Coordinates of C-alpha atoms in Angstrom, one line a residue:
M262 CA -2.8 8.5 -4.9
L263 CA -4.6 7.2 -7.9
L264 CA -3.2 10.0 -10.0
R265 CA 0.3 9.1 -9.0
L266 CA -0.3 5.4 -9.8
L267 CA -1.6 6.3 -13.2
L268 CA 1.4 8.7 -13.9
A269 CA 3.8 6.0 -12.9
L270 CA 2.1 3.5 -15.1
V271 CA 2.1 5.8 -18.1
L272 CA 5.8 6.6 -17.6
A273 CA 6.7 3.0 -17.2
I274 CA 5.0 1.6 -20.3
T275 CA 5.8 4.4 -22.8
V276 CA 9.4 3.4 -23.3
P277 CA 11.3 3.3 -26.6
A278 CA 10.6 0.4 -28.8
S279 CA 13.3 -2.2 -29.6
A280 CA 13.7 -4.9 -32.2
A281 CA 11.9 -7.4 -30.0
T282 CA 8.2 -7.4 -29.4
R283 CA 7.5 -5.7 -26.1
V284 CA 4.8 -7.2 -23.9
N285 CA 3.5 -4.7 -21.3
V286 CA 2.4 -6.4 -18.0
A287 CA 0.6 -4.3 -15.4
I288 CA 0.5 -5.9 -11.9
G289 CA -2.0 -4.6 -9.4
A290 CA -0.4 -6.3 -6.4
D291 CA 2.4 -6.2 -3.8
V292 CA 6.0 -6.0 -4.8
N293 CA 6.6 -9.7 -4.3
V294 CA 4.1 -10.4 -7.1
V295 CA 5.8 -7.9 -9.4
E296 CA 9.1 -9.5 -8.7
V297 CA 8.0 -13.0 -9.5
H298 CA 7.0 -11.8 -12.9
K299 CA 10.2 -9.9 -13.5
T300 CA 12.6 -12.5 -12.1
V301 CA 10.9 -15.9 -12.7
L302 CA 7.9 -16.0 -14.9
A303 CA 8.8 -13.5 -17.7
P304 CA 12.4 -14.9 -18.1
G305 CA 11.0 -18.4 -18.1
F306 CA 8.6 -17.6 -20.9
A307 CA 11.2 -15.7 -22.8
Q308 CA 13.5 -18.8 -23.0
G309 CA 11.0 -20.2 -25.5
A310 CA 10.3 -16.9 -27.2
R311 CA 13.6 -15.0 -27.6
D312 CA 12.1 -12.3 -29.8
V313 CA 9.9 -11.1 -26.9
E314 CA 10.8 -8.8 -24.0
F315 CA 8.7 -7.9 -21.0
N316 CA 8.0 -4.6 -19.4
V317 CA 6.6 -5.5 -16.0
V318 CA 5.1 -2.6 -14.0
G319 CA 3.6 -2.6 -10.5
T320 CA 0.8 -0.2 -9.8
G321 CA 0.7 -0.4 -6.0
T322 CA -1.2 -2.5 -3.5
G323 CA -4.8 -3.3 -2.6
E324 CA -7.8 -2.3 -4.6
P325 CA -6.5 1.1 -5.7
A326 CA -3.7 -0.7 -7.7
S327 CA -6.3 -2.6 -9.7
R328 CA -8.4 0.5 -10.0
A329 CA -5.5 2.4 -11.6
I330 CA -5.2 -0.2 -14.3
Y331 CA -9.0 0.0 -15.0
T332 CA -8.9 3.8 -15.1
K333 CA -6.1 3.8 -17.7
L334 CA -7.8 1.2 -19.9
K335 CA -11.2 3.0 -19.6
A336 CA -9.6 6.3 -20.6
Q337 CA -8.0 4.7 -23.7
A338 CA -11.3 3.1 -24.7
D339 CA -13.2 6.4 -24.2
T340 CA -10.8 8.3 -26.4
G341 CA -10.9 5.7 -29.2
R342 CA -7.2 5.0 -28.9
K343 CA -6.0 1.7 -30.5
P344 CA -4.1 -0.4 -29.7
W345 CA -4.1 0.0 -25.9
D346 CA -0.7 -0.1 -24.2
I347 CA -1.3 -2.9 -21.6
D348 CA -1.1 -6.5 -22.9
V349 CA -1.5 -8.4 -19.6
A350 CA -3.0 -7.2 -16.4
L351 CA -3.3 -8.7 -13.0
V352 CA -6.3 -7.3 -11.1
S353 CA -8.7 -8.0 -8.3
M354 CA -12.0 -9.9 -8.7
A355 CA -14.0 -6.7 -8.4
V356 CA -12.1 -4.8 -11.1
A357 CA -12.0 -7.8 -13.4
S358 CA -15.8 -8.2 -13.2
Q359 CA -16.3 -4.5 -13.8
M360 CA -14.1 -4.6 -16.9
V361 CA -15.9 -7.7 -18.3
K362 CA -19.3 -5.9 -17.7
E363 CA -18.0 -2.8 -19.6
G364 CA -16.6 -4.7 -22.5
L365 CA -13.0 -3.8 -21.9
L366 CA -11.6 -7.4 -22.0
H367 CA -10.6 -10.0 -24.6
R368 CA -12.1 -13.5 -24.1
Y369 CA -8.8 -15.4 -24.3
V370 CA -9.1 -18.5 -22.1
P371 CA -10.6 -20.8 -24.8
Q372 CA -7.5 -20.5 -26.9
M373 CA -5.2 -21.6 -24.1
K374 CA -3.7 -25.1 -24.0
N375 CA -4.4 -25.2 -20.3
A376 CA -7.9 -23.9 -20.6
A377 CA -9.3 -27.2 -19.0
L378 CA -7.3 -26.4 -15.8
V379 CA -9.1 -23.1 -15.2
K380 CA -11.7 -24.4 -12.9
G381 CA -13.9 -23.3 -10.0
A382 CA -17.0 -21.2 -9.3
E383 CA -14.8 -18.0 -9.1
V384 CA -13.8 -18.3 -12.8
K385 CA -17.4 -18.6 -13.9
E386 CA -19.0 -15.7 -12.0
A387 CA -17.6 -12.9 -9.9
F388 CA -19.6 -10.2 -8.2
G389 CA -22.7 -11.2 -10.2
V390 CA -20.9 -10.9 -13.6
T391 CA -20.2 -13.9 -15.9
V392 CA -16.4 -13.9 -16.2
D393 CA -16.1 -17.3 -17.8
G394 CA -13.4 -17.2 -20.5
Y395 CA -12.0 -13.8 -19.5
V396 CA -10.0 -14.6 -16.3
V397 CA -7.4 -17.0 -15.0
P398 CA -6.3 -16.7 -11.4
M399 CA -2.5 -16.4 -11.0
F400 CA -2.9 -17.9 -7.5
Q401 CA -5.5 -18.3 -4.8
N402 CA -5.3 -16.4 -1.5
Q403 CA -7.5 -18.0 1.2
I404 CA -8.6 -16.6 4.5
A405 CA -8.7 -19.1 7.3
I406 CA -8.7 -19.6 11.0
A407 CA -5.3 -20.5 12.4
Y408 CA -5.0 -22.2 15.8
N409 CA -2.3 -23.4 18.2
P410 CA -2.8 -27.2 18.6
A411 CA -1.1 -27.1 22.0
K412 CA -4.0 -24.9 23.2
V413 CA -6.8 -26.0 21.0
A414 CA -7.2 -29.7 21.0
A415 CA -10.2 -29.8 18.7
P416 CA -10.5 -26.7 16.4
P417 CA -14.0 -25.6 15.5
K418 CA -15.4 -27.2 12.4
S419 CA -18.2 -24.6 12.0
F420 CA -19.1 -21.1 12.9
D421 CA -21.4 -22.5 15.6
E422 CA -18.6 -24.3 17.2
L423 CA -16.3 -21.2 16.9
V424 CA -18.9 -19.1 18.8
A425 CA -19.1 -21.8 21.5
W426 CA -15.3 -22.1 21.8
S427 CA -14.9 -18.3 22.0
K428 CA -17.5 -18.1 24.7
A429 CA -15.7 -20.7 26.7
N430 CA -12.3 -19.1 26.1
P431 CA -12.8 -15.3 26.2
G432 CA -10.1 -13.2 24.7
K433 CA -8.4 -16.1 23.0
F434 CA -9.8 -15.6 19.6
G435 CA -8.6 -12.7 17.5
Y436 CA -9.1 -11.0 14.2
N437 CA -8.4 -7.5 12.8
G438 CA -12.0 -6.2 12.5
I439 CA -13.2 -4.6 9.3
K440 CA -10.6 -1.8 9.1
G441 CA -7.4 -3.7 9.9
G442 CA -7.0 -5.7 6.6
V443 CA -8.9 -7.9 4.2
S444 CA -8.6 -11.0 6.4
G445 CA -10.9 -9.2 9.0
V446 CA -13.2 -8.0 6.2
G447 CA -13.4 -11.6 5.0
F448 CA -14.2 -13.0 8.4
T449 CA -17.0 -10.4 8.7
M450 CA -18.4 -11.4 5.3
G451 CA -18.2 -15.1 6.2
W452 CA -20.0 -14.4 9.5
V453 CA -22.8 -12.6 7.6
Y454 CA -23.1 -15.5 5.1
W455 CA -23.5 -17.9 8.0
K456 CA -26.0 -15.8 10.0
T457 CA -28.2 -14.8 7.1
G458 CA -28.0 -17.9 4.9
L459 CA -27.9 -15.6 1.9
Y460 CA -24.5 -16.5 0.4
K461 CA -25.7 -16.9 -3.1
E462 CA -27.8 -13.8 -3.1
L463 CA -25.1 -11.6 -1.5
T464 CA -22.4 -12.7 -3.9
Q465 CA -24.3 -13.0 -7.2
G466 CA -27.1 -10.5 -6.8
P467 CA -29.1 -8.8 -8.0
F468 CA -29.0 -6.2 -5.2
D469 CA -32.1 -6.1 -3.0
K470 CA -32.0 -3.4 -0.3
S471 CA -34.7 -5.2 1.7
R472 CA -32.0 -7.7 2.8
E473 CA -30.4 -4.9 4.9
G474 CA -32.4 -5.9 7.9
A475 CA -31.0 -9.4 7.9
I476 CA -27.5 -8.0 7.4
R477 CA -27.8 -5.6 10.3
E478 CA -29.1 -8.4 12.5
A479 CA -26.1 -10.5 11.6
I480 CA -23.7 -7.6 12.4
T481 CA -25.5 -7.0 15.8
A482 CA -24.7 -10.7 16.6
L483 CA -21.1 -10.1 15.6
R484 CA -20.9 -7.1 17.9
D485 CA -21.8 -9.4 20.8
F486 CA -19.3 -11.9 19.6
N487 CA -16.5 -9.3 19.5
K488 CA -16.9 -8.6 23.2
G489 CA -15.1 -11.9 23.8
A490 CA -12.6 -11.5 21.0
L491 CA -9.3 -9.6 20.7
I492 CA -9.3 -7.1 17.8
T493 CA -5.8 -7.1 16.6
N494 CA -3.7 -4.5 14.8
G495 CA -3.8 -5.7 11.2
N496 CA -3.1 -9.0 9.4
A497 CA 0.5 -9.2 10.8
G498 CA -0.9 -8.3 14.3
T499 CA -3.0 -11.4 14.3
L500 CA 0.0 -13.6 13.5
D501 CA 2.1 -11.8 16.1
A502 CA -0.6 -12.4 18.7
L503 CA -0.7 -16.1 17.8
N504 CA 3.0 -16.4 17.9
R505 CA 3.3 -14.8 21.3
G506 CA 0.5 -17.0 22.7
E507 CA -1.7 -13.9 23.4
I508 CA -4.5 -15.7 21.5
S509 CA -4.9 -19.3 20.7
M510 CA -6.9 -18.9 17.5
G511 CA -7.1 -16.1 14.8
V512 CA -8.1 -15.1 11.3
V513 CA -5.2 -15.1 8.9
W514 CA -4.2 -15.2 5.2
I515 CA -2.8 -18.7 4.6
D516 CA -0.1 -17.5 2.3
Q517 CA 1.1 -15.0 4.9
L518 CA 1.2 -17.8 7.5
V519 CA 3.2 -20.0 5.2
A520 CA 5.6 -17.2 4.3
W521 CA 6.3 -16.5 8.0
K522 CA 6.9 -20.2 8.6
N523 CA 9.3 -20.3 5.7
E524 CA 11.1 -17.2 7.1
G525 CA 11.4 -18.7 10.6
R526 CA 9.2 -16.0 12.1
M527 CA 6.2 -18.2 13.1
D528 CA 5.7 -21.2 15.4
A529 CA 5.7 -24.1 12.9
S530 CA 2.9 -25.8 14.8
I531 CA 0.3 -23.1 14.1
T532 CA -2.3 -24.7 11.8
P533 CA -5.0 -23.2 9.6
S534 CA -8.6 -24.6 9.2
L535 CA -11.7 -23.7 7.2
P536 CA -14.9 -23.9 9.3
A537 CA -18.3 -24.5 7.6
P538 CA -19.9 -22.8 5.8
G539 CA -16.6 -21.2 4.8
L540 CA -14.5 -18.1 4.4
P541 CA -13.7 -15.9 1.4
I542 CA -10.9 -16.7 -1.1
Y543 CA -9.6 -13.7 -3.0
P544 CA -7.7 -14.6 -6.2
L545 CA -6.0 -12.1 -8.4
Y546 CA -7.0 -12.5 -12.1
F547 CA -5.0 -12.4 -15.3
V548 CA -6.9 -10.4 -17.9
V549 CA -6.1 -9.4 -21.5
P550 CA -7.5 -5.9 -22.6
K551 CA -9.8 -6.0 -25.6
E552 CA -7.6 -3.8 -27.7
A553 CA -4.2 -5.0 -26.4
A554 CA -1.4 -4.7 -29.1
N555 CA -0.2 -8.3 -28.4
R556 CA -3.3 -10.3 -27.4
D557 CA -2.0 -13.6 -28.7
L558 CA 1.4 -13.2 -26.9
A559 CA -0.5 -12.1 -23.8
A560 CA -2.6 -15.3 -23.9
R561 CA 0.5 -17.4 -24.4
Y562 CA 2.2 -15.9 -21.4
I563 CA -0.8 -16.5 -19.2
D564 CA -1.0 -20.0 -20.6
Y565 CA 2.6 -20.5 -19.6
V566 CA 2.0 -19.4 -16.0
A567 CA -1.0 -21.7 -15.8
T568 CA 1.1 -24.7 -16.7
P569 CA 1.1 -27.2 -13.8
E570 CA 4.9 -27.3 -13.6
V571 CA 5.2 -23.5 -13.5
Q572 CA 2.5 -23.3 -10.9
A573 CA 4.2 -25.9 -8.8
K574 CA 7.7 -24.4 -8.8
A575 CA 7.0 -20.7 -9.0
I576 CA 3.6 -20.2 -7.4
V577 CA 3.5 -22.9 -4.7
E578 CA 7.0 -23.8 -3.8
K579 CA 8.7 -20.4 -4.2
F580 CA 6.0 -18.2 -2.7
G581 CA 3.7 -20.4 -0.7
W582 CA 0.5 -19.5 -2.7
Y583 CA -2.2 -21.9 -3.5
P584 CA -2.3 -22.8 -7.2
G585 CA -4.4 -20.7 -9.5
V586 CA -5.4 -23.7 -11.7
D587 CA -6.6 -27.2 -11.0
A588 CA -4.9 -28.2 -7.7
D589 CA -5.2 -31.9 -8.6
K590 CA -2.8 -31.4 -11.5
V591 CA -0.3 -29.3 -9.5
L592 CA -0.1 -31.1 -6.2
P593 CA 1.7 -34.2 -7.5
L594 CA 4.5 -31.9 -8.7
I595 CA 5.4 -30.1 -5.4
S596 CA 7.7 -31.3 -2.7
A597 CA 6.5 -33.1 0.4
K598 CA 7.7 -30.1 2.5
S599 CA 5.8 -27.6 0.4
K600 CA 2.7 -29.8 0.5
E601 CA 2.9 -30.1 4.2
L602 CA 3.3 -26.3 4.7
L603 CA 0.5 -25.3 2.3
F604 CA -2.1 -28.0 2.9
K605 CA -1.6 -28.8 6.5
G606 CA -5.0 -28.3 8.1
V607 CA -6.7 -27.2 4.8
S608 CA -6.9 -29.7 2.0
A609 CA -7.7 -29.2 -1.6
A610 CA -11.0 -30.8 -0.9
D611 CA -11.6 -28.2 1.9
L612 CA -10.8 -25.4 -0.5
A613 CA -13.3 -26.7 -3.0
K614 CA -16.0 -27.1 -0.4
Y615 CA -15.5 -24.1 1.9
S616 CA -13.9 -21.3 -0.2
R617 CA -16.3 -18.4 -0.6
Q618 CA -16.5 -15.2 -2.7
M619 CA -16.8 -11.7 -1.5
P620 CA -20.2 -10.1 -1.8
I621 CA -21.1 -7.8 -4.7
K622 CA -20.2 -4.1 -4.1
E623 CA -23.7 -3.0 -3.0
Y624 CA -23.9 -5.6 -0.3
H625 CA -20.2 -5.2 0.6
D626 CA -21.0 -1.5 1.2
L627 CA -24.1 -2.3 3.3
I628 CA -22.2 -4.8 5.5
A629 CA -19.3 -2.3 6.0
L630 CA -21.7 0.5 6.9
A631 CA -23.6 -1.7 9.3
Y632 CA -20.3 -2.7 11.0
E633 CA -19.3 0.9 11.3
E634 CA -22.6 1.9 12.8
I635 CA -23.3 -1.1 15.1
V636 CA -19.9 -2.5 16.1
R637 CA -17.7 0.6 15.9

């Protein structure tokens, strides 16, 4: 699969040159993210830079899509090729942090006009690596617990309250486990953070294998919790179960919940919430390769996407994502309807307080292994 992604990427970006400057953009995300660059963001930027044309390439979905971009850049670095043939890349937190650590990225954020809007803990450190100045989130993708207010009068405000509610309402809470999608993975990580009290250690490192005991104890408690929960069939399966009334509360991606509401596929009353001490957020990062042929243009393009007006219209209103930059500057620019859809139940203040990172790879692997062995 990775080989096919790399081949597609090579074929897509080695096209004949034209009179205009060609900016190669590699997107490690779903087709809808690729399309917003092709149809909205790149054309919008090109209106003010008519001598620039964009070649936008999608490399697939999930972590393998970001890994394909990393593998291509690493190969060019190892062979001493210059310049590299990707100017802008959109990759996962894990891959971005690895590329920073290995010296593959250009530190471009300080030259942006909108640099002051790039805020939050996730743009300072990611997976134990200092990424400050190297990354800008295109958008934020938050995992939350959605509930049906007709069946849940007072949604749990903490994991403690969630456990108590689930015990009193067996089978009415659902999530997709650790194999059914990242929302289930995120819930598992949030559970471990809560049970162990080791959030900072697990997300920033350094790795200490002696913490495995605390992790396995937390997963054992999750196994017991799962006995009263419904394990759904994927992210969409959780939303379907909520919509049918099979469950009253479940773990979801907020952007997917909003998208289904916009498409008329979801009960409009279903509301997300973020219980203390929080659940993971998983942004996709814009990065500029260290030896990109068009580093200045790449930074200008990312700067354009980070503009509050562009974030409001293209990121929030058109696609239902949370803004990637300072929400306080974006929120006044979106419609009341979009604000209601996106921030109903989870405010900007909630995001700032309860958004959590994923653990570093070594702890992520320990948690996943413990789940496989203990929960099954």
